[in-house]
mmCIF file of C-alpha atoms (C1' of nucleotides) in Angstrom:
data_model
loop_
_atom_site.group_PDB
_atom_site.id
_atom_site.type_symbol
_atom_site.label_atom_id
_atom_site.label_comp_id
_atom_site.label_asym_id
_atom_site.label_seq_id
_atom_site.Cartn_x
_atom_site.Cartn_y
_atom_site.Cartn_z
ATOM 1 C CA MET A 458 115.417 133.572 -59.699
ATOM 2 C CA ASN A 459 118.793 133.001 -58.174
ATOM 3 C CA ASP A 460 120.879 130.191 -59.495
ATOM 4 C CA ARG A 461 122.189 129.542 -56.041
ATOM 5 C CA SER A 462 118.992 128.010 -54.807
ATOM 6 C CA PRO A 463 118.925 124.720 -52.951
ATOM 7 C CA ARG A 464 122.265 123.410 -51.893
ATOM 8 C CA LEU A 465 121.350 120.688 -49.466
ATOM 9 C CA SER A 466 121.861 117.065 -50.357
ATOM 10 C CA PRO A 467 118.941 114.698 -49.845
ATOM 11 C CA THR A 468 120.625 113.407 -46.734
ATOM 12 C CA GLU A 469 121.118 116.903 -45.432
ATOM 13 C CA LEU A 470 117.501 117.721 -46.111
ATOM 14 C CA ALA A 471 116.388 114.626 -44.264
ATOM 15 C CA ALA A 472 118.695 115.448 -41.380
ATOM 16 C CA TYR A 473 117.473 119.024 -41.244
ATOM 17 C CA PHE A 474 113.786 118.151 -41.305
ATOM 18 C CA ALA A 475 114.148 115.456 -38.691
ATOM 19 C CA PHE A 476 116.308 117.684 -36.544
ATOM 20 C CA THR A 477 113.777 120.469 -36.769
ATOM 21 C CA GLU A 478 110.909 118.211 -35.897
ATOM 22 C CA VAL A 479 112.673 116.669 -32.942
ATOM 23 C CA SER A 480 113.838 119.943 -31.504
ATOM 24 C CA SER A 481 110.411 121.462 -31.919
ATOM 25 C CA LEU A 482 108.571 118.605 -30.245
ATOM 26 C CA LEU A 483 111.124 118.289 -27.479
ATOM 27 C CA ARG A 484 111.049 121.986 -26.798
ATOM 28 C CA HIS A 485 107.290 121.957 -26.723
ATOM 29 C CA ALA A 486 107.165 119.096 -24.263
ATOM 30 C CA VAL A 487 109.814 120.566 -22.023
ATOM 31 C CA GLU A 488 108.094 123.928 -21.973
ATOM 32 C CA LYS A 489 104.851 122.342 -20.987
ATOM 33 C CA GLN A 490 106.475 120.365 -18.208
ATOM 34 C CA LEU A 491 108.215 123.441 -16.849
ATOM 35 C CA LYS A 492 105.028 125.432 -16.929
ATOM 36 C CA ASP A 493 102.874 122.720 -15.413
ATOM 37 C CA VAL A 494 105.238 121.738 -12.625
ATOM 38 C CA GLY A 495 106.982 125.005 -11.849
ATOM 39 C CA LYS A 496 105.070 127.726 -13.657
ATOM 40 C CA LEU A 497 108.296 128.602 -15.401
ATOM 41 C CA SER A 498 108.848 129.639 -18.962
ATOM 42 C CA TYR A 499 111.815 128.094 -20.677
ATOM 43 C CA VAL A 500 113.803 131.285 -20.405
ATOM 44 C CA GLN A 501 113.055 131.577 -16.722
ATOM 45 C CA PHE A 502 114.190 128.018 -16.198
ATOM 46 C CA GLN A 503 117.411 128.748 -18.011
ATOM 47 C CA LEU A 504 118.028 131.766 -15.858
ATOM 48 C CA LEU A 505 117.375 129.883 -12.642
ATOM 49 C CA ALA A 506 119.498 126.967 -13.791
ATOM 50 C CA ARG A 507 122.396 129.265 -14.561
ATOM 51 C CA LEU A 508 122.143 130.928 -11.201
ATOM 52 C CA GLY A 509 121.878 127.558 -9.532
ATOM 53 C CA ASP A 510 125.091 126.494 -11.229
ATOM 54 C CA ALA A 511 126.974 129.646 -10.345
ATOM 55 C CA PRO A 512 129.427 129.206 -7.456
ATOM 56 C CA ASP A 513 127.608 131.567 -5.138
ATOM 57 C CA GLY A 514 124.244 131.378 -6.825
ATOM 58 C CA SER A 515 124.505 134.823 -8.295
ATOM 59 C CA GLN A 516 125.477 136.593 -11.475
ATOM 60 C CA ARG A 517 125.453 140.015 -13.002
ATOM 61 C CA MET A 518 122.642 140.868 -15.380
ATOM 62 C CA THR A 519 125.111 141.228 -18.207
ATOM 63 C CA ASP A 520 126.617 137.816 -17.592
ATOM 64 C CA LEU A 521 123.187 136.292 -17.537
ATOM 65 C CA ALA A 522 122.285 138.010 -20.761
ATOM 66 C CA ASP A 523 125.430 136.682 -22.360
ATOM 67 C CA GLY A 524 124.367 133.133 -21.680
ATOM 68 C CA VAL A 525 120.754 133.398 -22.650
ATOM 69 C CA VAL A 526 120.527 135.248 -25.920
ATOM 70 C CA TYR A 527 118.379 138.098 -24.919
ATOM 71 C CA SER A 528 117.767 141.792 -25.083
ATOM 72 C CA ARG A 529 118.624 143.598 -21.885
ATOM 73 C CA SER A 530 115.091 144.801 -21.459
ATOM 74 C CA GLY A 531 113.808 141.297 -21.916
ATOM 75 C CA LEU A 532 116.124 140.098 -19.218
ATOM 76 C CA THR A 533 114.981 142.862 -16.902
ATOM 77 C CA TYR A 534 111.416 141.785 -17.529
ATOM 78 C CA GLN A 535 112.114 138.175 -16.621
ATOM 79 C CA ALA A 536 114.281 139.045 -13.653
ATOM 80 C CA GLN A 537 111.512 141.244 -12.325
ATOM 81 C CA SER A 538 109.026 138.481 -12.762
ATOM 82 C CA LEU A 539 111.256 136.012 -10.934
ATOM 83 C CA GLU A 540 111.918 138.526 -8.190
ATOM 84 C CA GLU A 541 108.224 139.123 -7.650
ATOM 85 C CA ARG A 542 107.814 135.405 -7.142
ATOM 86 C CA GLY A 543 110.656 135.407 -4.658
ATOM 87 C CA LEU A 544 112.807 133.088 -6.727
ATOM 88 C CA VAL A 545 115.654 135.575 -7.102
ATOM 89 C CA THR A 546 116.810 138.806 -5.515
ATOM 90 C CA ARG A 547 118.336 141.784 -7.235
ATOM 91 C CA ALA A 548 120.824 144.172 -5.702
ATOM 92 C CA PRO A 549 123.419 146.614 -6.940
ATOM 93 C CA SER A 550 126.925 145.240 -7.053
ATOM 94 C CA PRO A 551 129.226 146.502 -4.292
ATOM 95 C CA GLU A 552 132.109 146.594 -6.738
ATOM 96 C CA ASP A 553 130.402 148.404 -9.536
ATOM 97 C CA GLU A 554 127.311 150.320 -8.615
ATOM 98 C CA ARG A 555 126.113 150.220 -12.184
ATOM 99 C CA SER A 556 125.764 146.464 -12.130
ATOM 100 C CA THR A 557 122.893 144.480 -10.749
ATOM 101 C CA ILE A 558 123.602 141.183 -9.060
ATOM 102 C CA VAL A 559 120.894 138.598 -9.428
ATOM 103 C CA ALA A 560 120.916 135.832 -6.836
ATOM 104 C CA ILE A 561 118.808 132.706 -6.608
ATOM 105 C CA THR A 562 116.905 132.267 -3.347
ATOM 106 C CA ALA A 563 116.162 129.119 -1.397
ATOM 107 C CA GLU A 564 112.722 129.236 -2.881
ATOM 108 C CA GLY A 565 114.249 129.508 -6.325
ATOM 109 C CA ARG A 566 116.335 126.433 -5.669
ATOM 110 C CA ALA A 567 113.259 124.628 -4.431
ATOM 111 C CA VAL A 568 111.420 125.325 -7.660
ATOM 112 C CA LEU A 569 114.439 124.178 -9.602
ATOM 113 C CA ALA A 570 114.562 120.960 -7.611
ATOM 114 C CA LYS A 571 110.869 120.436 -8.096
ATOM 115 C CA VAL A 572 111.105 120.863 -11.811
ATOM 116 C CA PHE A 573 114.293 119.001 -12.507
ATOM 117 C CA PRO A 574 113.219 115.354 -12.260
ATOM 118 C CA GLY A 575 110.403 115.781 -14.730
ATOM 119 C CA HIS A 576 112.653 117.719 -17.014
ATOM 120 C CA ILE A 577 115.241 114.955 -17.069
ATOM 121 C CA GLU A 578 112.534 112.412 -17.480
ATOM 122 C CA ALA A 579 111.120 114.215 -20.487
ATOM 123 C CA VAL A 580 114.501 114.400 -22.144
ATOM 124 C CA GLN A 581 115.135 110.778 -21.355
ATOM 125 C CA SER A 582 111.849 109.467 -22.671
ATOM 126 C CA LEU A 583 111.601 111.708 -25.696
ATOM 127 C CA LEU A 584 115.134 112.157 -26.922
ATOM 128 C CA PHE A 585 117.114 109.181 -25.693
ATOM 129 C CA ALA A 586 114.642 106.369 -25.128
ATOM 130 C CA SER A 587 114.916 105.083 -28.661
ATOM 131 C CA LEU A 588 118.689 105.412 -28.981
ATOM 132 C CA ASP A 589 121.386 102.979 -27.967
ATOM 133 C CA ASP A 590 124.628 104.009 -26.309
ATOM 134 C CA ALA A 591 126.523 104.251 -29.565
ATOM 135 C CA ASP A 592 123.875 106.549 -31.027
ATOM 136 C CA VAL A 593 124.001 108.788 -27.999
ATOM 137 C CA GLU A 594 127.739 109.051 -28.229
ATOM 138 C CA VAL A 595 127.617 109.914 -31.883
ATOM 139 C CA LEU A 596 124.925 112.458 -31.258
ATOM 140 C CA ALA A 597 126.957 114.032 -28.501
ATOM 141 C CA ARG A 598 130.009 114.176 -30.692
ATOM 142 C CA VAL A 599 128.230 115.661 -33.697
ATOM 143 C CA MET A 600 126.214 118.193 -31.721
ATOM 144 C CA THR A 601 129.257 119.266 -29.765
ATOM 145 C CA GLN A 602 131.109 119.825 -32.971
ATOM 146 C CA VAL A 603 128.336 121.930 -34.464
ATOM 147 C CA SER A 604 127.956 123.865 -31.272
ATOM 148 C CA GLY A 605 131.669 124.611 -31.316
ATOM 149 C CA HIS A 606 131.373 125.742 -34.894
ATOM 150 C CA LEU A 607 128.512 128.039 -33.993
ATOM 151 C CA ARG A 608 130.412 129.577 -31.133
ATOM 152 C CA ALA A 609 133.479 130.106 -33.246
ATOM 153 C CA ASN A 610 131.610 131.755 -36.084
ATOM 154 C CA PRO A 611 129.699 134.943 -35.537
ATOM 155 C CA PRO A 612 126.026 134.055 -35.874
ATOM 156 C CA ARG A 613 125.578 136.502 -38.673
ATOM 157 C CA SER A 614 122.038 135.257 -38.616
ATOM 158 C CA ALA A 615 122.535 134.218 -42.200
ATOM 159 C CA GLY A 616 121.934 136.477 -45.090
ATOM 160 C CA PRO A 617 125.402 137.801 -45.885
ATOM 161 C CA ARG A 618 124.514 138.464 -49.465
ATOM 162 C CA LYS A 619 121.172 140.122 -49.879
ATOM 163 C CA VAL A 620 118.661 138.449 -52.106
ATOM 164 C CA LYS A 621 118.502 141.350 -54.438
ATOM 165 C CA ALA A 622 115.228 140.124 -55.935
ATOM 166 C CA ASP A 623 112.430 142.668 -55.929
ATOM 167 C CA MET B 1499 114.617 115.355 -2.428
ATOM 168 C CA ASN B 1500 113.486 112.613 -4.742
ATOM 169 C CA ASP B 1501 115.688 109.621 -5.200
ATOM 170 C CA ARG B 1502 114.700 109.542 -8.818
ATOM 171 C CA SER B 1503 116.555 112.683 -9.701
ATOM 172 C CA PRO B 1504 119.035 112.821 -12.545
ATOM 173 C CA ARG B 1505 118.990 109.853 -14.811
ATOM 174 C CA LEU B 1506 121.062 111.065 -17.698
ATOM 175 C CA SER B 1507 124.524 109.718 -18.279
ATOM 176 C CA PRO B 1508 127.333 112.219 -18.739
ATOM 177 C CA THR B 1509 127.248 111.520 -22.444
ATOM 178 C CA GLU B 1510 123.514 112.050 -22.549
ATOM 179 C CA LEU B 1511 123.875 115.296 -20.682
ATOM 180 C CA ALA B 1512 126.512 116.481 -23.090
ATOM 181 C CA ALA B 1513 124.376 115.458 -26.040
ATOM 182 C CA TYR B 1514 121.347 117.193 -24.603
ATOM 183 C CA PHE B 1515 123.110 120.455 -23.855
ATOM 184 C CA ALA B 1516 124.800 120.600 -27.219
ATOM 185 C CA PHE B 1517 121.584 119.674 -28.978
ATOM 186 C CA THR B 1518 119.721 122.375 -27.135
ATOM 187 C CA GLU B 1519 122.292 124.990 -27.917
ATOM 188 C CA VAL B 1520 122.456 124.113 -31.571
ATOM 189 C CA SER B 1521 118.739 124.034 -32.065
ATOM 190 C CA SER B 1522 118.314 127.293 -30.244
ATOM 191 C CA LEU B 1523 120.964 129.143 -32.215
ATOM 192 C CA LEU B 1524 119.855 127.669 -35.508
ATOM 193 C CA ARG B 1525 116.257 128.540 -34.859
ATOM 194 C CA HIS B 1526 117.212 132.037 -33.906
ATOM 195 C CA ALA B 1527 119.263 132.564 -37.030
ATOM 196 C CA VAL B 1528 116.605 131.113 -39.289
ATOM 197 C CA GLU B 1529 113.905 133.244 -37.733
ATOM 198 C CA LYS B 1530 115.947 136.351 -38.237
ATOM 199 C CA GLN B 1531 116.648 135.496 -41.852
ATOM 200 C CA LEU B 1532 112.976 134.839 -42.547
ATOM 201 C CA LYS B 1533 111.974 138.068 -40.917
ATOM 202 C CA ASP B 1534 114.644 140.174 -42.583
ATOM 203 C CA VAL B 1535 114.221 138.807 -46.076
ATOM 204 C CA GLY B 1536 110.541 137.957 -46.186
ATOM 205 C CA LYS B 1537 108.974 139.529 -43.121
ATOM 206 C CA LEU B 1538 107.788 136.078 -42.172
ATOM 207 C CA SER B 1539 107.591 134.496 -38.772
ATOM 208 C CA TYR B 1540 108.725 130.916 -38.575
ATOM 209 C CA VAL B 1541 105.164 129.673 -38.339
ATOM 210 C CA GLN B 1542 104.126 131.707 -41.344
ATOM 211 C CA PHE B 1543 107.004 130.275 -43.302
ATOM 212 C CA GLN B 1544 105.954 126.786 -42.346
ATOM 213 C CA LEU B 1545 102.427 127.454 -43.475
ATOM 214 C CA LEU B 1546 103.513 128.892 -46.804
ATOM 215 C CA ALA B 1547 105.962 126.056 -47.323
ATOM 216 C CA ARG B 1548 103.268 123.498 -46.694
ATOM 217 C CA LEU B 1549 100.917 125.163 -49.100
ATOM 218 C CA GLY B 1550 103.693 125.447 -51.637
ATOM 219 C CA ASP B 1551 104.269 121.724 -51.372
ATOM 220 C CA ALA B 1552 100.618 120.794 -51.657
ATOM 221 C CA PRO B 1553 99.631 119.476 -55.102
ATOM 222 C CA ASP B 1554 97.312 122.345 -55.896
ATOM 223 C CA GLY B 1555 98.821 124.840 -53.501
ATOM 224 C CA SER B 1556 95.922 124.646 -51.110
ATOM 225 C CA GLN B 1557 94.831 122.904 -47.950
ATOM 226 C CA ARG B 1558 92.041 122.947 -45.442
ATOM 227 C CA MET B 1559 92.598 124.865 -42.235
ATOM 228 C CA THR B 1560 92.355 121.652 -40.275
ATOM 229 C CA ASP B 1561 94.984 119.914 -42.369
ATOM 230 C CA LEU B 1562 97.300 122.848 -41.939
ATOM 231 C CA ALA B 1563 96.754 122.820 -38.212
ATOM 232 C CA ASP B 1564 97.596 119.128 -38.117
ATOM 233 C CA GLY B 1565 101.010 119.790 -39.558
ATOM 234 C CA VAL B 1566 101.923 122.825 -37.572
ATOM 235 C CA VAL B 1567 101.076 122.196 -33.949
ATOM 236 C CA TYR B 1568 98.737 125.005 -33.308
ATOM 237 C CA SER B 1569 95.513 126.107 -31.778
ATOM 238 C CA ARG B 1570 92.786 126.755 -34.294
ATOM 239 C CA SER B 1571 92.500 130.361 -33.297
ATOM 240 C CA GLY B 1572 96.216 130.796 -33.694
ATOM 241 C CA LEU B 1573 96.014 129.392 -37.168
ATOM 242 C CA THR B 1574 93.157 131.715 -38.027
ATOM 243 C CA TYR B 1575 95.246 134.614 -36.819
ATOM 244 C CA GLN B 1576 98.192 133.696 -39.018
ATOM 245 C CA ALA B 1577 96.030 132.873 -42.018
ATOM 246 C CA GLN B 1578 94.367 136.245 -41.707
ATOM 247 C CA SER B 1579 97.707 137.940 -41.506
ATOM 248 C CA LEU B 1580 98.963 136.131 -44.594
ATOM 249 C CA GLU B 1581 95.737 136.874 -46.428
ATOM 250 C CA GLU B 1582 96.019 140.576 -45.665
ATOM 251 C CA ARG B 1583 99.442 140.534 -47.220
ATOM 252 C CA GLY B 1584 98.063 138.793 -50.275
ATOM 253 C CA LEU B 1585 100.166 135.696 -49.786
ATOM 254 C CA VAL B 1586 97.224 133.343 -49.438
ATOM 255 C CA THR B 1587 93.514 133.355 -50.142
ATOM 256 C CA ARG B 1588 90.770 131.828 -48.034
ATOM 257 C CA ALA B 1589 87.517 130.455 -49.350
ATOM 258 C CA PRO B 1590 84.883 128.039 -48.154
ATOM 259 C CA SER B 1591 85.262 124.542 -49.509
ATOM 260 C CA PRO B 1592 82.787 123.601 -52.236
ATOM 261 C CA GLU B 1593 82.548 120.093 -50.828
ATOM 262 C CA ASP B 1594 82.010 120.988 -47.220
ATOM 263 C CA GLU B 1595 80.815 124.489 -46.558
ATOM 264 C CA ARG B 1596 82.164 124.335 -43.028
ATOM 265 C CA SER B 1597 85.728 124.044 -44.207
ATOM 266 C CA THR B 1598 87.991 126.845 -45.284
ATOM 267 C CA ILE B 1599 90.430 126.241 -48.075
ATOM 268 C CA VAL B 1600 93.640 128.192 -47.828
ATOM 269 C CA ALA B 1601 95.533 128.617 -51.078
ATOM 270 C CA ILE B 1602 98.925 130.136 -51.711
ATOM 271 C CA THR B 1603 99.001 132.964 -54.253
ATOM 272 C CA ALA B 1604 101.616 133.825 -56.840
ATOM 273 C CA GLU B 1605 102.789 136.504 -54.468
ATOM 274 C CA GLY B 1606 103.038 133.930 -51.731
ATOM 275 C CA ARG B 1607 105.174 131.737 -53.925
ATOM 276 C CA ALA B 1608 107.323 134.719 -54.756
ATOM 277 C CA VAL B 1609 108.007 135.399 -51.099
ATOM 278 C CA LEU B 1610 108.781 131.752 -50.591
ATOM 279 C CA ALA B 1611 111.229 131.815 -53.481
ATOM 280 C CA LYS B 1612 112.801 134.970 -52.172
ATOM 281 C CA VAL B 1613 113.311 133.502 -48.746
ATOM 282 C CA PHE B 1614 114.392 130.028 -49.656
ATOM 283 C CA PRO B 1615 117.988 130.548 -50.778
ATOM 284 C CA GLY B 1616 118.961 132.343 -47.608
ATOM 285 C CA HIS B 1617 117.183 129.762 -45.549
ATOM 286 C CA ILE B 1618 119.109 126.931 -47.133
ATOM 287 C CA GLU B 1619 122.278 128.905 -46.855
ATOM 288 C CA ALA B 1620 121.765 129.444 -43.146
ATOM 289 C CA VAL B 1621 121.171 125.766 -42.539
ATOM 290 C CA GLN B 1622 124.147 124.883 -44.651
ATOM 291 C CA SER B 1623 126.548 127.258 -43.008
ATOM 292 C CA LEU B 1624 125.366 126.812 -39.455
ATOM 293 C CA LEU B 1625 124.363 123.190 -39.186
ATOM 294 C CA PHE B 1626 126.291 121.314 -41.847
ATOM 295 C CA ALA B 1627 129.379 123.348 -42.625
ATOM 296 C CA SER B 1628 131.474 121.677 -39.959
ATOM 297 C CA LEU B 1629 130.275 118.125 -40.607
ATOM 298 C CA ASP B 1630 131.558 115.601 -43.090
ATOM 299 C CA ASP B 1631 129.308 113.320 -45.103
ATOM 300 C CA ALA B 1632 129.484 110.511 -42.600
ATOM 301 C CA ASP B 1633 128.436 112.817 -39.783
ATOM 302 C CA VAL B 1634 125.507 114.077 -41.779
ATOM 303 C CA GLU B 1635 124.359 110.574 -42.500
ATOM 304 C CA VAL B 1636 124.595 109.593 -38.887
ATOM 305 C CA LEU B 1637 122.752 112.702 -37.850
ATOM 306 C CA ALA B 1638 120.015 111.992 -40.360
ATOM 307 C CA ARG B 1639 119.711 108.435 -39.154
ATOM 308 C CA VAL B 1640 119.605 109.288 -35.469
ATOM 309 C CA MET B 1641 117.233 112.219 -35.842
ATOM 310 C CA THR B 1642 114.926 110.228 -38.058
ATOM 311 C CA GLN B 1643 114.826 107.502 -35.493
ATOM 312 C CA VAL B 1644 113.992 109.900 -32.673
ATOM 313 C CA SER B 1645 111.421 111.651 -34.772
ATOM 314 C CA GLY B 1646 109.781 108.304 -35.492
ATOM 315 C CA HIS B 1647 109.800 107.547 -31.801
ATOM 316 C CA LEU B 1648 108.159 110.862 -31.039
ATOM 317 C CA ARG B 1649 105.454 110.327 -33.601
ATOM 318 C CA ALA B 1650 104.770 106.842 -32.360
ATOM 319 C CA ASN B 1651 104.531 107.854 -28.732
ATOM 320 C CA PRO B 1652 101.928 110.303 -27.566
ATOM 321 C CA PRO B 1653 103.801 113.449 -26.549
ATOM 322 C CA ARG B 1654 102.460 113.275 -23.051
ATOM 323 C CA SER B 1655 104.516 116.340 -22.524
ATOM 324 C CA ALA B 1656 106.363 114.461 -19.847
ATOM 325 C CA GLY B 1657 105.333 114.333 -16.276
ATOM 326 C CA PRO B 1658 103.495 111.019 -16.000
ATOM 327 C CA ARG B 1659 104.227 110.723 -12.339
ATOM 328 C CA LYS B 1660 103.752 113.936 -10.479
ATOM 329 C CA VAL B 1661 106.607 115.274 -8.437
ATOM 330 C CA LYS B 1662 104.708 114.991 -5.235
ATOM 331 C CA ALA B 1663 107.114 117.290 -3.445
ATOM 332 C CA ASP B 1664 105.487 120.274 -1.832
ATOM 333 C "C1'" DT C 97 132.133 159.345 -23.218
ATOM 334 C "C1'" DA C 98 131.087 154.369 -22.412
ATOM 335 C "C1'" DT C 99 128.714 151.002 -19.800
ATOM 336 C "C1'" DT C 100 124.873 148.994 -16.989
ATOM 337 C "C1'" DG C 101 120.443 148.560 -16.381
ATOM 338 C "C1'" DT C 102 115.485 150.217 -16.279
ATOM 339 C "C1'" DT C 103 111.311 152.234 -18.196
ATOM 340 C "C1'" DA C 104 107.907 153.365 -21.608
ATOM 341 C "C1'" DT C 105 105.792 151.618 -25.289
ATOM 342 C "C1'" DA C 106 104.132 149.022 -28.917
ATOM 343 C "C1'" DC C 107 103.651 144.776 -31.330
ATOM 344 C "C1'" DT C 108 103.508 139.765 -32.122
ATOM 345 C "C1'" DC C 109 102.077 135.547 -30.745
ATOM 346 C "C1'" DT C 110 99.300 132.199 -28.340
ATOM 347 C "C1'" DA C 111 95.508 130.209 -25.920
ATOM 348 C "C1'" DT C 112 90.652 129.807 -23.926
ATOM 349 C "C1'" DA C 113 85.988 130.321 -24.271
ATOM 350 C "C1'" DA C 114 81.930 131.753 -26.527
ATOM 351 C "C1'" DC C 115 79.773 131.832 -30.794
ATOM 352 C "C1'" DT C 116 78.121 130.831 -35.812
ATOM 353 C "C1'" DA C 117 77.371 127.767 -39.548
ATOM 354 C "C1'" DT C 118 77.149 123.697 -41.671
ATOM 355 C "C1'" DA C 119 76.852 118.234 -41.572
ATOM 356 C "C1'" DT D 1124 74.878 116.474 -31.698
ATOM 357 C "C1'" DA D 1125 79.505 116.946 -33.788
ATOM 358 C "C1'" DT D 1126 82.644 119.445 -36.646
ATOM 359 C "C1'" DA D 1127 85.057 123.674 -38.852
ATOM 360 C "C1'" DG D 1128 86.292 128.113 -38.125
ATOM 361 C "C1'" DT D 1129 86.026 132.752 -36.313
ATOM 362 C "C1'" DT D 1130 85.842 136.287 -32.805
ATOM 363 C "C1'" DA D 1131 86.612 138.451 -28.435
ATOM 364 C "C1'" DT D 1132 89.707 138.843 -25.128
ATOM 365 C "C1'" DA D 1133 93.454 138.584 -22.277
ATOM 366 C "C1'" DG D 1134 98.142 137.515 -21.103
ATOM 367 C "C1'" DA D 1135 103.047 136.488 -21.951
ATOM 368 C "C1'" DG D 1136 107.099 137.638 -24.282
ATOM 369 C "C1'" DT D 1137 110.086 140.462 -27.065
ATOM 370 C "C1'" DA D 1138 112.351 144.426 -28.914
ATOM 371 C "C1'" DT D 1139 113.517 149.478 -29.614
ATOM 372 C "C1'" DA D 1140 114.401 153.761 -27.990
ATOM 373 C "C1'" DA D 1141 114.804 157.068 -24.454
ATOM 374 C "C1'" DC D 1142 116.519 157.615 -19.993
ATOM 375 C "C1'" DA D 1143 119.277 157.620 -15.414
ATOM 376 C "C1'" DA D 1144 123.239 156.505 -12.952
ATOM 377 C "C1'" DT D 1145 127.873 155.176 -12.449
ATOM 378 C "C1'" DA D 1146 132.785 154.467 -14.284
#
DNA sequence: TATTGTTATACTCTATAACTATA
DNA sequence: TATAGTTATAGAGTATAACAATA
């Protein structure tokens, strides 16, 4: 076996396990809320939210894909699904005929508005309810730092050196 | 629109977004590593890891399902898949013929061992690399607290009061 | 030729409901 | 009757590769 096995301190292990559990439960709860209230998958919600935030409520497929880690075909699939429900429209870009511009509709915004309160509430009651202000600030600081680190470093998806075993 | 809309402070929002991003990227990276190195889905890894931790390397289906939030049929599906690959065995319990005992095999342990170093490495390099000891301790403390909160409170999946809109 | 996006296709995962068997 | 699991089935999501159109 490799002699470079575990390299996490007990504290790191504890942090990792707890982090994993929290993110899993929170994600689960949020997904259920989105599905129950707005019949949206998490990805679909992310797409709508991004469009809702965009200045004119629209973005190119490629830009959307950049934000939500996603294969292009997967994005097409979701965009189609949202379009069929009338939550977005798709049209070729006037500037570059190759591009498709996805735009959120009034109906799309309505669904977003319908879903948002419960979403916030879930996050509030599950993630923050048991934390005091200082904890929240620390959490924000630490998570922001990690997130910056992740953006800076290419997510090589881990596994630089192959485990030559076998 | 509801007058009970957003109720997250700016700091909470920042913490939530960063947390979401980190957990998403980390999960993604870990899943890819598990798949590349061990051809395991995340759930399958969890199942194997649990069995590997169990005193005698075995557990009842029900006990496994308790740990990994899962429908029974979903668990059966994964257990079957792992059994076909020779990573676990399934046999009726001697004590209660209704129960199925799932046990990890030597091959299963081998896959676990093969996957583990890269898994740890991913967590190390993605989650902890940019944090100092104090940060890690704080993260462990905060996450443990939230996780305790989540366990204590029924994950009502959020949405106690319906958004009566529409 | 490079880029943008779609289509065809195939596979994995998950859940619900019906069913079997043991307690 | 209640519990443990499996099976049948169906649907959502994802990815890869081939393709069409535009730059």
